[in-house]
PDB file of C-alpha atoms and ligand atoms in Angstrom:
ATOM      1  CA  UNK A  20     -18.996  29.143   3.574  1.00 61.00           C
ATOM      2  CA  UNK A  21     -20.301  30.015   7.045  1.00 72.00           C
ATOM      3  CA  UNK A  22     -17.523  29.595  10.428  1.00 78.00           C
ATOM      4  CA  UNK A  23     -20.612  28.298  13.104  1.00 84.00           C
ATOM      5  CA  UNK A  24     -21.066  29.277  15.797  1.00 94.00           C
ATOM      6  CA  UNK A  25     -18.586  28.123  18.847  1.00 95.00           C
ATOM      7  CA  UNK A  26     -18.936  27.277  22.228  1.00 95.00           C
ATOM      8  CA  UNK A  27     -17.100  28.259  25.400  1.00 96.00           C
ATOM      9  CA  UNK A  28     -14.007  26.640  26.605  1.00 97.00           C
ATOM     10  CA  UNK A  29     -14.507  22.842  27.217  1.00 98.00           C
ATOM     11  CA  UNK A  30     -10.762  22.358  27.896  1.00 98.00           C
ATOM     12  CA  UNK A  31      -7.729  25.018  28.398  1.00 98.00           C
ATOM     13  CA  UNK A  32      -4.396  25.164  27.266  1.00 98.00           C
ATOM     14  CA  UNK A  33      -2.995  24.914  30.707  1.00 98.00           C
ATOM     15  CA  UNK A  34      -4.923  21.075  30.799  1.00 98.00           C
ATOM     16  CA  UNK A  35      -4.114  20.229  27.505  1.00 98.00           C
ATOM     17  CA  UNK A  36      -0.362  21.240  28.303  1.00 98.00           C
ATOM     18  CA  UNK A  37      -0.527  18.944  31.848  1.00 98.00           C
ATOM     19  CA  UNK A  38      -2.255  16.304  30.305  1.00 98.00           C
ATOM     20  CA  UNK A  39       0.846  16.031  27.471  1.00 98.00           C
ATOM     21  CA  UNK A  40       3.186  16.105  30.568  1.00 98.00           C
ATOM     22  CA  UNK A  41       1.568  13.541  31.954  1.00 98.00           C
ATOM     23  CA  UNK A  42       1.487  11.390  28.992  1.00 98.00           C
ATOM     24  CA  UNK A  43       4.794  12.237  27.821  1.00 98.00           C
ATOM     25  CA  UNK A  44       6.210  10.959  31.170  1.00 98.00           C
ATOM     26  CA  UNK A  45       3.966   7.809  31.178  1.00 98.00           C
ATOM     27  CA  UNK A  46       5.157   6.789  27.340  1.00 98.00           C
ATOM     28  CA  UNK A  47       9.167   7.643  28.697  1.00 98.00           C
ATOM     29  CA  UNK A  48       8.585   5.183  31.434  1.00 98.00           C
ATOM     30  CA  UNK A  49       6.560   2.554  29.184  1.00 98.00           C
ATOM     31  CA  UNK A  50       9.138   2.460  26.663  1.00 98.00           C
ATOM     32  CA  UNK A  51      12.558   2.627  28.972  1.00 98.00           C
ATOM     33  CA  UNK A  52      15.522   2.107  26.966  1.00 97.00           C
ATOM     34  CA  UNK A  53      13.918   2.045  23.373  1.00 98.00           C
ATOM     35  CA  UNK A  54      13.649   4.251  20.478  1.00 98.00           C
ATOM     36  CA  UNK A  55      10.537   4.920  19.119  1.00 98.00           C
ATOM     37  CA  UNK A  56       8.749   6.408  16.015  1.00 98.00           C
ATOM     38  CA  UNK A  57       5.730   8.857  16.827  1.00 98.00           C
ATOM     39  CA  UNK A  58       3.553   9.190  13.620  1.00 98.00           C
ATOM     40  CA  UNK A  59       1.244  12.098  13.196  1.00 98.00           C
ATOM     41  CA  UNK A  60      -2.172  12.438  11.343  1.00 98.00           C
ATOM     42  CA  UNK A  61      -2.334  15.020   9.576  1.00 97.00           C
ATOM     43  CA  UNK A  62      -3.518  17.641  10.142  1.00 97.00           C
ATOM     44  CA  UNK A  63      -5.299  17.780  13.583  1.00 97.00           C
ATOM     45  CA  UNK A  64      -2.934  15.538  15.250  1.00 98.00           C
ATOM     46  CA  UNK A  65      -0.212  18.871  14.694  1.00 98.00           C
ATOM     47  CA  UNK A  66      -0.150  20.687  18.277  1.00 98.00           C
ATOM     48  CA  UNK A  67      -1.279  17.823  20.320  1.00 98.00           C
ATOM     49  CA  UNK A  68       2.025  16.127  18.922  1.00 98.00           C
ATOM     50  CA  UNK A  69       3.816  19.238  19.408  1.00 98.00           C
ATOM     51  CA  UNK A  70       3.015  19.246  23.091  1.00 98.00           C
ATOM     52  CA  UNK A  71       3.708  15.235  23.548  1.00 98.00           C
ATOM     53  CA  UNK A  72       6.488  15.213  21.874  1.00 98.00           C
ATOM     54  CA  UNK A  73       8.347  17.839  24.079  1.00 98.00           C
ATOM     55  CA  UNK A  74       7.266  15.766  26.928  1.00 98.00           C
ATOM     56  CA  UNK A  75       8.629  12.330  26.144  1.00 98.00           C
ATOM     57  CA  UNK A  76      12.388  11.685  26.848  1.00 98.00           C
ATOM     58  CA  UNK A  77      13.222   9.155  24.540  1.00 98.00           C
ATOM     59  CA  UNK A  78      15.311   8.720  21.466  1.00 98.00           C
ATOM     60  CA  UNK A  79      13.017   9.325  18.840  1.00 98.00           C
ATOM     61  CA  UNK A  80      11.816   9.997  15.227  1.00 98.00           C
ATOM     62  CA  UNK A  81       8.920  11.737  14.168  1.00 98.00           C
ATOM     63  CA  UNK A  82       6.854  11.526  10.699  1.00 98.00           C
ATOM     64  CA  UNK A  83       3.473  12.024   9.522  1.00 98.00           C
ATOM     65  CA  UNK A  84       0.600  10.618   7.355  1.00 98.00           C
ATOM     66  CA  UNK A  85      -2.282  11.893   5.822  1.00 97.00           C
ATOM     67  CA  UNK A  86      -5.461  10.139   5.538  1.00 95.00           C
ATOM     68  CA  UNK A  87      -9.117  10.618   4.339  1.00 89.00           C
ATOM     69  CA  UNK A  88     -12.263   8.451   4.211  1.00 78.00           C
ATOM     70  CA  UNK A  89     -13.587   7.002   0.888  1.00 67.00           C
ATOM     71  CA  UNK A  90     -17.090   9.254   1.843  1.00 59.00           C
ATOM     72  CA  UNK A  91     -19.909   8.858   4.309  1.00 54.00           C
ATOM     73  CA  UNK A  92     -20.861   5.541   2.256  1.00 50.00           C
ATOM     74  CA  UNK A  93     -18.491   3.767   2.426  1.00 43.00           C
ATOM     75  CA  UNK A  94     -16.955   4.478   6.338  1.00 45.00           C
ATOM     76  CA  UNK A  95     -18.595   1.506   7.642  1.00 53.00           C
ATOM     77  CA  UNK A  96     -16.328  -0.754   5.473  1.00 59.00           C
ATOM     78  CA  UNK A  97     -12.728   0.918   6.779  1.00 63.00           C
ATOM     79  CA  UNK A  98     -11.963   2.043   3.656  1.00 76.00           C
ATOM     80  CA  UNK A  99      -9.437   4.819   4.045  1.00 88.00           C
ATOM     81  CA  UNK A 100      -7.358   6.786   1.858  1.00 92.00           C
ATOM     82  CA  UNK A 101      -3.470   7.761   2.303  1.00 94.00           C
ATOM     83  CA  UNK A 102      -2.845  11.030   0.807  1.00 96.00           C
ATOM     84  CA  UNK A 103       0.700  11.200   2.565  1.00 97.00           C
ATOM     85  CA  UNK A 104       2.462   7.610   3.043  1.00 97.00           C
ATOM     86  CA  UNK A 105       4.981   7.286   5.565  1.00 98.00           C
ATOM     87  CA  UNK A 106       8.783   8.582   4.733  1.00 98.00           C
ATOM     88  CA  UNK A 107      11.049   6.387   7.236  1.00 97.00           C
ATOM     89  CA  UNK A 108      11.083   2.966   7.625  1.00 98.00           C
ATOM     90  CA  UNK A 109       9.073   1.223   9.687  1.00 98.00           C
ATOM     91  CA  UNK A 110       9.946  -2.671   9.964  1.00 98.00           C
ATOM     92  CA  UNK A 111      11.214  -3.791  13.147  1.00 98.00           C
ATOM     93  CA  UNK A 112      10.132  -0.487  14.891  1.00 98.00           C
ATOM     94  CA  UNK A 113       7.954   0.194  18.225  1.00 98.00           C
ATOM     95  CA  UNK A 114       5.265   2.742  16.918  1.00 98.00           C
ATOM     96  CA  UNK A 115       3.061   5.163  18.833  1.00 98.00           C
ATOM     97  CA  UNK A 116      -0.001   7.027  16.289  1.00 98.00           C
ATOM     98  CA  UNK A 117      -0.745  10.247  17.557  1.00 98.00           C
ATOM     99  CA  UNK A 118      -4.445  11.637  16.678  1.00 98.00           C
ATOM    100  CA  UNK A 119      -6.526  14.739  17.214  1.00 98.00           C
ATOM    101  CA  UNK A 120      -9.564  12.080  18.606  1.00 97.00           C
ATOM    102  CA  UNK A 121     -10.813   8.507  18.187  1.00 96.00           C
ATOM    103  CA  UNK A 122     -14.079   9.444  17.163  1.00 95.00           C
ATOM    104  CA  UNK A 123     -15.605   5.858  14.976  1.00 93.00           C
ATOM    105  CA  UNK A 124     -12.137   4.714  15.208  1.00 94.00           C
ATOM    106  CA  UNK A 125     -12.729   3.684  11.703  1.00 92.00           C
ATOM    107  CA  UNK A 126      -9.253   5.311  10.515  1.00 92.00           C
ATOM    108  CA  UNK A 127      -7.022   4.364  13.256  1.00 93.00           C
ATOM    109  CA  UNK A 128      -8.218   0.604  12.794  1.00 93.00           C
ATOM    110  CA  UNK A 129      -7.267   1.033   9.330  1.00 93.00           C
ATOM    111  CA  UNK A 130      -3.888   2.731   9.951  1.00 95.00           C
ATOM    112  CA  UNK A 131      -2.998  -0.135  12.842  1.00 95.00           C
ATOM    113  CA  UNK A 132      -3.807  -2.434  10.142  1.00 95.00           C
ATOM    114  CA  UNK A 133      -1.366  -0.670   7.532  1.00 96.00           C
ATOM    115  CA  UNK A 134       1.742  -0.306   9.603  1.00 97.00           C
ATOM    116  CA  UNK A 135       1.228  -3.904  11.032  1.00 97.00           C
ATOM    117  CA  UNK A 136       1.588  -4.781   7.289  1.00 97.00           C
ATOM    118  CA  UNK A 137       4.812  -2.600   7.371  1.00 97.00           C
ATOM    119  CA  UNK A 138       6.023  -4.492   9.494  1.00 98.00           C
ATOM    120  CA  UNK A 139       5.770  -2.433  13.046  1.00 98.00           C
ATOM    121  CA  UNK A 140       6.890  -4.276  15.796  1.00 98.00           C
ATOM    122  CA  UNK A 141       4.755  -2.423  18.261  1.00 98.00           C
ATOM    123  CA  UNK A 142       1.786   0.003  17.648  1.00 98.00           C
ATOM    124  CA  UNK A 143       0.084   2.219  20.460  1.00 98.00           C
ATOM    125  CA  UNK A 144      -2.272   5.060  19.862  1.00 98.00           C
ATOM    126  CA  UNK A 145      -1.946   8.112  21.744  1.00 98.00           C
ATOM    127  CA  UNK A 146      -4.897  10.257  21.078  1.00 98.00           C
ATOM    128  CA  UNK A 147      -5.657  13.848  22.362  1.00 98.00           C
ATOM    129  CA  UNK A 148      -9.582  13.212  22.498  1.00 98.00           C
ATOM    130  CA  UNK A 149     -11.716  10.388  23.112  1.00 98.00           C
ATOM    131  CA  UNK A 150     -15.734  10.475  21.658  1.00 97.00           C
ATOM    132  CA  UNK A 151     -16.526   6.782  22.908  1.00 97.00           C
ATOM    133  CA  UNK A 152     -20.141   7.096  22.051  1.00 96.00           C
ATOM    134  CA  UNK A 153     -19.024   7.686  18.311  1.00 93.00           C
ATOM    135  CA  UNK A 154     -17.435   3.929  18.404  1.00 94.00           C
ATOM    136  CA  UNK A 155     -18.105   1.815  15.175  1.00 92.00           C
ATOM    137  CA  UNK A 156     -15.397  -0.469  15.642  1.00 93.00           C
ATOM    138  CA  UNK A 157     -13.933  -1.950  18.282  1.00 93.00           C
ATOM    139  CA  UNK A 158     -10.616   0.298  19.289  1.00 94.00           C
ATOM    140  CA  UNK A 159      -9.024   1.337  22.305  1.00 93.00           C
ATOM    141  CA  UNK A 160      -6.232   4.332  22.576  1.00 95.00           C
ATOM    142  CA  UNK A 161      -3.653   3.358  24.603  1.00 98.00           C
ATOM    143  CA  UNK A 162      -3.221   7.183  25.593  1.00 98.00           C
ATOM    144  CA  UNK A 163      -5.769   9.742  25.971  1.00 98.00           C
ATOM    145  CA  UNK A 164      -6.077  13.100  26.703  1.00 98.00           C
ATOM    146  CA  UNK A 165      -9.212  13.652  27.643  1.00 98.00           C
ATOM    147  CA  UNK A 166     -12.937  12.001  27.202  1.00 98.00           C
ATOM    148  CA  UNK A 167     -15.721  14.166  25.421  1.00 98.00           C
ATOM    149  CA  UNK A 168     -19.659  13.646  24.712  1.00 95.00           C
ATOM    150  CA  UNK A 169     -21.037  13.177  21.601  1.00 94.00           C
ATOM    151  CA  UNK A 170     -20.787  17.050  20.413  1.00 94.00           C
ATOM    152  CA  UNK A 171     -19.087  18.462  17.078  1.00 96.00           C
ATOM    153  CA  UNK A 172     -15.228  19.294  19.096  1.00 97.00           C
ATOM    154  CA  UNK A 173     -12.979  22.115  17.698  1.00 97.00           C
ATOM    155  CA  UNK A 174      -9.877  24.271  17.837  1.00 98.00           C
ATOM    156  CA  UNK A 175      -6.020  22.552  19.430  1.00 98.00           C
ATOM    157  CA  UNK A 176      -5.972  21.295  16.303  1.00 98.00           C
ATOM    158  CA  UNK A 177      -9.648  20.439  14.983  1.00 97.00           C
ATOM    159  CA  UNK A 178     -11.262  21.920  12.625  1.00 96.00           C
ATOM    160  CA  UNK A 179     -14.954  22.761  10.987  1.00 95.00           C
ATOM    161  CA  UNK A 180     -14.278  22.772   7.423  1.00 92.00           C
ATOM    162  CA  UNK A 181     -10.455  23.562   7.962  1.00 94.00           C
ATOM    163  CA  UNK A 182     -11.558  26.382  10.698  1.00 95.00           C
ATOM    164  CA  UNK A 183     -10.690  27.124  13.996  1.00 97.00           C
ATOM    165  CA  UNK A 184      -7.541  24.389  14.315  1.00 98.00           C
ATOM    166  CA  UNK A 185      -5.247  27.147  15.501  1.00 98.00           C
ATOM    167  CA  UNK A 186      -7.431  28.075  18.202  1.00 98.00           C
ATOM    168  CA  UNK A 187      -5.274  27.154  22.107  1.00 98.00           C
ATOM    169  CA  UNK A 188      -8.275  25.799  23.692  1.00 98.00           C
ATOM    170  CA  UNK A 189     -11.089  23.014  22.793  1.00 98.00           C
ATOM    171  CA  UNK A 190     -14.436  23.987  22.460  1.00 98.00           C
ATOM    172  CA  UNK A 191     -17.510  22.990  20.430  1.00 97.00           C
ATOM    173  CA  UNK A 192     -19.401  23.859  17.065  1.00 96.00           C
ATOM    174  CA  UNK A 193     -22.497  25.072  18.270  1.00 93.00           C
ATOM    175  CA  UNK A 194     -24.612  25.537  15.347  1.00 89.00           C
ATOM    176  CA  UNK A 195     -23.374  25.242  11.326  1.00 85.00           C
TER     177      UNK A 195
HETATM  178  P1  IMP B 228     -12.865   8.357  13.170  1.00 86.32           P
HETATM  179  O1  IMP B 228     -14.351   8.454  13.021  1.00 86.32           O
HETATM  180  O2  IMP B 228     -12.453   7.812  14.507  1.00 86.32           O
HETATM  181  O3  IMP B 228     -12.251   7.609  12.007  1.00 86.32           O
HETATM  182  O4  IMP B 228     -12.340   9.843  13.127  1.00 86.32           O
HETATM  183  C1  IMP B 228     -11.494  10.275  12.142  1.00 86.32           C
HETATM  184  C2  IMP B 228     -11.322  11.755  12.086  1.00 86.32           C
HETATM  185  O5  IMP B 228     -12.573  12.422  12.069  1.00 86.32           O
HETATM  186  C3  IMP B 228     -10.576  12.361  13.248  1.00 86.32           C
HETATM  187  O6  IMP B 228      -9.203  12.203  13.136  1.00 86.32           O
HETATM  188  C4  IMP B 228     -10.987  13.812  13.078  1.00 86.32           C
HETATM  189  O7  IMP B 228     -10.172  14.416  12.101  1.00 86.32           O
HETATM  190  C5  IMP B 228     -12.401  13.717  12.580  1.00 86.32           C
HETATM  191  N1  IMP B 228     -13.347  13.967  13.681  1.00 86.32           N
HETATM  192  C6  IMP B 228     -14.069  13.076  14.386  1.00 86.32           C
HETATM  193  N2  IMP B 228     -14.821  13.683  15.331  1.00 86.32           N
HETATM  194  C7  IMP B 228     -14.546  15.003  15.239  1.00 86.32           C
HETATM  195  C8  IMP B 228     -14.988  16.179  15.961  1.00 86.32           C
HETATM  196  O8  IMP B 228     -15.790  16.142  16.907  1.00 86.32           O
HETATM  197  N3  IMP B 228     -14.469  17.372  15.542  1.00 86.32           N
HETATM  198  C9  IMP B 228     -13.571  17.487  14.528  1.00 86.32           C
HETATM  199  N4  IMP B 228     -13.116  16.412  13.838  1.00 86.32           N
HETATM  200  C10 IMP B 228     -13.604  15.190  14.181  1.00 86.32           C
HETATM  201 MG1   MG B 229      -7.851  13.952  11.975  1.00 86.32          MG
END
């Protein structure tokens, strides 16, 4: 199993840790008065959270979800697989997904599908990275951190076959 090779720093800690400010104080003024649910995907979405999170003054309740596509095949169709359901409740309840990056956006179509169908009031996506040029379906995050090209992305939290999540800065894979 080979690491790659890794770029230099695309984006630093210090932006990633603005940016969360930033968002954190957009989604306290957005939802004024309500109490919201932030659900993580696991695991990339796991510091970006942490740093949103922190940010957001709001009563609040956190889970997580784990999720993996049925193979290259069969991506197109949206077929996605939940290894970790949801443990609270969700009917009735204003929901914000928070992801490492919207890359086909074939997952977080399928996940707005599945918590419209448990009965979410409200869903927004709040997504650390944006790869627009990756788009197979048509999906918009309501937050974003930050927009990248069409390049391999890792560390804050993505990985190359499970590598480099923990590392405090994004960079690329530069060769496998
Ligand atoms: P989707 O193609 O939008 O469904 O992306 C789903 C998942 O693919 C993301 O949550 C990431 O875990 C992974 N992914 C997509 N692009 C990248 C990347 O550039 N680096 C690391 N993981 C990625
Ligand atoms: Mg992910």
């Amino acid at each position: 199993m080979s690491n790659g090779t890794i770029g230099t720093v695309l984006i630093t800690e210090e932006q990633i840790r603005e940016k969360a400010k930033e968002i954190g104080a957009q989604i306290t003024k957005d939802y004024a008065g309500k109490e919201i649910i932030l659900i993580g995907i696991l695991r990339g979405a796991v510091p970006w959270m942490a740093e949103v999170m922190k940010r957001i003054e709001l009563d609040m309740v956190i889970d997580f979800m784990a999720v993996s596509s049925y193979g290259a095949a069969t991506k197109s169709s949206g077929v996605v697989k939940i290894n970790k359901d949801l443990d609270v409740n969700i009917d009735g309840r204003d929901i914000i997904i928070v992801e490492d990056i919207v890359d086909s956006g074939v997952t977080l179509s399928y996940l707005e599908g599945y918590l419209q169908s448990r009965g979410a009031a409200s869903i927004k996506l709040c997504s650390l990275l944006d790869k627009p040029e990756g788009r197979r379906v048509d999906i918009k995050a309501d937050y974003v951190g930050f927009t990248v090209d069409d390049r391999f992305i890792v560390g804050y939290g993505l990985d190359y076959d499970q590598r480099y999540r923990n590392l405090p800065y994004i960079t690329w894979l530069e060769s496998e």
